[in-house]
PDB file of C-alpha atoms in Angstrom:
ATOM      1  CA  UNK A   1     -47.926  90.953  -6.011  1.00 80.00           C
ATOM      2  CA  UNK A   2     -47.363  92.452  -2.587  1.00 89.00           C
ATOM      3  CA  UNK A   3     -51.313  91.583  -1.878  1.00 91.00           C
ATOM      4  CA  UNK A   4     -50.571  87.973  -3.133  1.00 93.00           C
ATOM      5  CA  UNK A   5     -47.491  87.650  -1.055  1.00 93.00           C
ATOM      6  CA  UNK A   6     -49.471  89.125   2.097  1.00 93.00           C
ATOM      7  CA  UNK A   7     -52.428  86.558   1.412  1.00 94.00           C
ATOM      8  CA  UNK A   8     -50.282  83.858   1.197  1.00 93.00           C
ATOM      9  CA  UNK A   9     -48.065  84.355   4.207  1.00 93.00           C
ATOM     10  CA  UNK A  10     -51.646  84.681   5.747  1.00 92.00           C
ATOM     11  CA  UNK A  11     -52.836  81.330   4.826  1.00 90.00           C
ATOM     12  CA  UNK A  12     -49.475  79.744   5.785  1.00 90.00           C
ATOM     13  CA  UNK A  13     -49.844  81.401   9.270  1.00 91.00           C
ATOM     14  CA  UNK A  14     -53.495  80.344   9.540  1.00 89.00           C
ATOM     15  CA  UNK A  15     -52.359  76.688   8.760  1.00 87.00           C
ATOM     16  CA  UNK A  16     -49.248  76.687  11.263  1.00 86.00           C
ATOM     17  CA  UNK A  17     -51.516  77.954  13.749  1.00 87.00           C
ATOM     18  CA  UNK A  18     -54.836  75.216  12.912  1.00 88.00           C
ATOM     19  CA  UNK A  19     -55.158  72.675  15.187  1.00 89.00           C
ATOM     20  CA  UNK A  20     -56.820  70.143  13.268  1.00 90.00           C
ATOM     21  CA  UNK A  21     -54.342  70.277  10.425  1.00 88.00           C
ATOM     22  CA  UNK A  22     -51.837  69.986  13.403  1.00 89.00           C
ATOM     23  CA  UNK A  23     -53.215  66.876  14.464  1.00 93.00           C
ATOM     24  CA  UNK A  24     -53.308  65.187  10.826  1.00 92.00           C
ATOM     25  CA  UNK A  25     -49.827  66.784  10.507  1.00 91.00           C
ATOM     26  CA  UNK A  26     -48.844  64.500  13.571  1.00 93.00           C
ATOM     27  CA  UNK A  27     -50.999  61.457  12.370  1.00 96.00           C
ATOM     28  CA  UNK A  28     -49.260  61.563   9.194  1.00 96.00           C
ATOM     29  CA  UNK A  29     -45.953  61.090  11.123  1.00 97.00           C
ATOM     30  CA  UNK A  30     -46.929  58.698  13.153  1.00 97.00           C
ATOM     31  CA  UNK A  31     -48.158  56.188  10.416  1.00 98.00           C
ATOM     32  CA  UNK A  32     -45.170  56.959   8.538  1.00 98.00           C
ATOM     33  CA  UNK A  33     -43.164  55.970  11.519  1.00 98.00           C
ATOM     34  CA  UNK A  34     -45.431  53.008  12.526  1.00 98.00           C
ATOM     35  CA  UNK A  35     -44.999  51.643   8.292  1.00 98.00           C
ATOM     36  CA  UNK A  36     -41.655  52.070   8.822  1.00 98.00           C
ATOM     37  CA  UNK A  37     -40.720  49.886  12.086  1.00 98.00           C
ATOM     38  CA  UNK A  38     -43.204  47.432  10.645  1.00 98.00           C
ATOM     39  CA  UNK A  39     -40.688  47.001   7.945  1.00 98.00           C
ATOM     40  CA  UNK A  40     -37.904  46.808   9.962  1.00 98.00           C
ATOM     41  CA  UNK A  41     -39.771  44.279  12.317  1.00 98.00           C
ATOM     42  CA  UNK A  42     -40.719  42.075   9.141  1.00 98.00           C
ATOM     43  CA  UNK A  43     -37.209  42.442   7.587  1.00 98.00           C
ATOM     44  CA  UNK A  44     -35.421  41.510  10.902  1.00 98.00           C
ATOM     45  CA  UNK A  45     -38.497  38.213  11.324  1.00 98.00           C
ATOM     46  CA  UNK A  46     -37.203  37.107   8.095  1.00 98.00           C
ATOM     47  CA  UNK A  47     -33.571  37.359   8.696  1.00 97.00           C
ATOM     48  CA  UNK A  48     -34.005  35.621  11.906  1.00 98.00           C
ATOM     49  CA  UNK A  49     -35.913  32.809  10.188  1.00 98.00           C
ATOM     50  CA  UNK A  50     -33.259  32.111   7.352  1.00 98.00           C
ATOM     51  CA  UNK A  51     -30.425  32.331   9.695  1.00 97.00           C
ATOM     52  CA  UNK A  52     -32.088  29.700  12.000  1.00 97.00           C
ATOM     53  CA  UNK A  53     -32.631  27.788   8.786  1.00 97.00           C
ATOM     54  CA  UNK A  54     -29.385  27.977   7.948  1.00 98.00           C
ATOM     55  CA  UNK A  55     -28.105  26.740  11.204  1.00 97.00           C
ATOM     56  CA  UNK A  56     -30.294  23.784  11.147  1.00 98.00           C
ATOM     57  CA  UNK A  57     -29.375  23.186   7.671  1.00 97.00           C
ATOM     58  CA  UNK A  58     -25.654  23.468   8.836  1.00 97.00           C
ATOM     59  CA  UNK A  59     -26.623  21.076  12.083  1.00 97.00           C
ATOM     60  CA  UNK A  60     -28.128  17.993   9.648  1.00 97.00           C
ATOM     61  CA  UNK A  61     -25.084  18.885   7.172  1.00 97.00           C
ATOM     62  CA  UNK A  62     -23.206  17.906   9.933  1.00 97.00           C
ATOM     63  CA  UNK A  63     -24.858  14.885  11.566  1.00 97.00           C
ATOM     64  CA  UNK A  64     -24.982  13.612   7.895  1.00 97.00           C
ATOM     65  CA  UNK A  65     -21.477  13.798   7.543  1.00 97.00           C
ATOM     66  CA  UNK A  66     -20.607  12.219  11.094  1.00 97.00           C
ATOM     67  CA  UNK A  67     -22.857   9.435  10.109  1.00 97.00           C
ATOM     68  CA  UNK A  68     -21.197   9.259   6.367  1.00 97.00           C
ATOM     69  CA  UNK A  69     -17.841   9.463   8.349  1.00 97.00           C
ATOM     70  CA  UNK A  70     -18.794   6.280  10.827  1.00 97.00           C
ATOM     71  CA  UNK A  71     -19.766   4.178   8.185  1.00 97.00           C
ATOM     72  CA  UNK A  72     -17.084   4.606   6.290  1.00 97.00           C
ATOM     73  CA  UNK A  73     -14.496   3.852   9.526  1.00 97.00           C
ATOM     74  CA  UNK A  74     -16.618   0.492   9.952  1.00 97.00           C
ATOM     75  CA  UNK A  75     -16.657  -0.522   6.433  1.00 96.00           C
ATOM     76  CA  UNK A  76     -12.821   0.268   6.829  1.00 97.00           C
ATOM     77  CA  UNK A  77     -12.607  -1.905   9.866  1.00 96.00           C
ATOM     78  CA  UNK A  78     -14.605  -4.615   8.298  1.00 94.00           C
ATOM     79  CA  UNK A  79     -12.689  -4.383   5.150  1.00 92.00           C
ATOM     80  CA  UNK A  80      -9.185  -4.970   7.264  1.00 95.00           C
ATOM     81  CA  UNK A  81     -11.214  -7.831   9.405  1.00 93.00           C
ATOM     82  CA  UNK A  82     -11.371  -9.674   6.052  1.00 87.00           C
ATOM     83  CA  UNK A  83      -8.059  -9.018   5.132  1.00 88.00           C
ATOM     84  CA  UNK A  84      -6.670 -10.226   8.048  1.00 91.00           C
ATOM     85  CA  UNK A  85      -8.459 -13.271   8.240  1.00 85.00           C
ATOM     86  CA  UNK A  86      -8.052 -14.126   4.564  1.00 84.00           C
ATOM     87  CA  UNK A  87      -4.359 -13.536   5.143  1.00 84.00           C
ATOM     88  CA  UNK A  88      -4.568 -15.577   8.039  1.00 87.00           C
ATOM     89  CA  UNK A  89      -6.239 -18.186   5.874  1.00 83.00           C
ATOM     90  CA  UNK A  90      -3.664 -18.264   3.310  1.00 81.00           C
ATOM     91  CA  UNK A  91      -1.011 -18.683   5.800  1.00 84.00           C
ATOM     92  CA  UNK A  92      -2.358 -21.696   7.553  1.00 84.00           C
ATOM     93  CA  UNK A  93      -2.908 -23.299   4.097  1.00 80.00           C
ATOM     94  CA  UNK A  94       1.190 -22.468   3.217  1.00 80.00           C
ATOM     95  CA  UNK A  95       1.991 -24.390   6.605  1.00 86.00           C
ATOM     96  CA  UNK A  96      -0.407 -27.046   6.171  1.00 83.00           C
ATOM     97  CA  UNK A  97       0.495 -27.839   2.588  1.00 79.00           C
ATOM     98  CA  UNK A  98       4.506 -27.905   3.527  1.00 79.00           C
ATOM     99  CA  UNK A  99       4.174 -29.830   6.599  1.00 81.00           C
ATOM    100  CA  UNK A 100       2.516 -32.407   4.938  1.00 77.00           C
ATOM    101  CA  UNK A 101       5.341 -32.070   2.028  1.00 73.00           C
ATOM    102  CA  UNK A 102       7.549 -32.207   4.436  1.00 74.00           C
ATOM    103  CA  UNK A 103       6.097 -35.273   6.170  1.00 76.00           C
ATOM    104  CA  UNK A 104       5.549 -36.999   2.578  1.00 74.00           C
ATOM    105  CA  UNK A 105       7.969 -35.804   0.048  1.00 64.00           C
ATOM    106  CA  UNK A 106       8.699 -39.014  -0.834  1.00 61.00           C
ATOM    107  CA  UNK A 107       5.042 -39.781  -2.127  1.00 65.00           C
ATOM    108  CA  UNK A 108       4.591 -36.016  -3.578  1.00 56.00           C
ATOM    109  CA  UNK A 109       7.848 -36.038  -5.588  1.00 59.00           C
ATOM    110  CA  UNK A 110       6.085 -37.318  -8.703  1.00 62.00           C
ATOM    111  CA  UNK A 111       3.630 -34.084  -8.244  1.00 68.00           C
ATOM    112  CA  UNK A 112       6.187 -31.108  -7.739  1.00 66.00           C
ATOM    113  CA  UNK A 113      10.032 -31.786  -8.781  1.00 70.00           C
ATOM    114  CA  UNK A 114      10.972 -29.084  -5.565  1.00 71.00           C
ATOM    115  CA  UNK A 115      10.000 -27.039  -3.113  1.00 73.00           C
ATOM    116  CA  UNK A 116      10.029 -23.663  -5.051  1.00 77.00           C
ATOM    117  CA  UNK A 117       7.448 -25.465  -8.021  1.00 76.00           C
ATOM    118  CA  UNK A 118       5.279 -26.491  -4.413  1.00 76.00           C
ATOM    119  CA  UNK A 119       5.367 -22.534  -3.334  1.00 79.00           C
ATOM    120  CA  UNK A 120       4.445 -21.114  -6.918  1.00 80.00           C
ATOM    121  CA  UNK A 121       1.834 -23.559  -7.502  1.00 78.00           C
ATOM    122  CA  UNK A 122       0.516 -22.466  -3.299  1.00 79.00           C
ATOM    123  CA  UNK A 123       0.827 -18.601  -4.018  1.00 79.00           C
ATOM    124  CA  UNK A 124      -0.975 -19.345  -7.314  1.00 79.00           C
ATOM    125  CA  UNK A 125      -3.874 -20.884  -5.278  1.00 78.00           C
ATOM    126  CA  UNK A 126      -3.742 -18.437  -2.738  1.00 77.00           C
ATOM    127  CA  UNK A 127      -3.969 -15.591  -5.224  1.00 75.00           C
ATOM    128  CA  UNK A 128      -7.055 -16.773  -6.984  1.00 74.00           C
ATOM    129  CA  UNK A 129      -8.979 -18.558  -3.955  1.00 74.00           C
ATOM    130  CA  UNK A 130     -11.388 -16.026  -1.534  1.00 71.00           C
ATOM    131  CA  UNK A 131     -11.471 -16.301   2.282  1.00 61.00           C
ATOM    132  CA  UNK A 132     -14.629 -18.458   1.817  1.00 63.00           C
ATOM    133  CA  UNK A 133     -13.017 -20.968  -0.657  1.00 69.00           C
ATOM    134  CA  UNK A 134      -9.724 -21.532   1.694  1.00 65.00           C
ATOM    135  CA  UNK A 135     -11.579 -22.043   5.127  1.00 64.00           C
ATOM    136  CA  UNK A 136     -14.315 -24.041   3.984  1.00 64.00           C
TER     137      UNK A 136
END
């Protein structure tokens, strides 16, 4: 056992002191080292390239919903155009009707009794007409 022991420390010393295993020793670390940052370098490449992803994702996510948002404010201001001018509409045909009651009610009597049957049968027209039908 002793002899084994002796041998053995022997080999171990003649290793520790071989330059050639030395070298391999070292060359071993240093492609271990080199795999390694290659990793890294990959692993930090791809990070890079989802989070610029991402932020152009986020960018057109963005301009998308600007553009959503400034259609829908001019289909909102063209919605209240319409309204405005169909309510504009309807008021010019209340004043147009009742001046010209006014100016005939003699002649009209036989076609509303009063004024009130005149303004239900003009808000009855003016709820079923469009902008188009009362201007043209």
């Amino acid at each position: 056992r002793d002899e084994m022991s002796r041998i053995t420390r022997l080999v171990e010393r003649a290793m520790a002191a071989d330059p050639r295993l030395k070298r391999e020793k070292e060359r071993e670390k240093a492609e271990k080292a080199r795999v390694a940052r290659e990793k890294k370098e990959k692993a930090e490449r791809e990070a890079k390239i989802k989070a610029e992803a991402k932020a152009k994702a986020q960018e057109e996510a963005a301009a998308k919903q600007a553009k959503e948002k400034e259609i829908k404010a001019k289909e909102k201001a063209e919605r209240e155009k319409e309204k405005k001018a169909l309510r504009k509409a309807k008021q010019q045909l209340r004043k147009s009707v009742m001046s010209s009651y006014q100016s005939n009610a003699a002649e009209l009597n036989d076609m509303w009794d009063n004024i009130e049957d005149m303004n239900d049968d003009i808000e009855l027209l003016c709820a079923e007409l469009s902008l188009m039908d009362l201007t043209s």
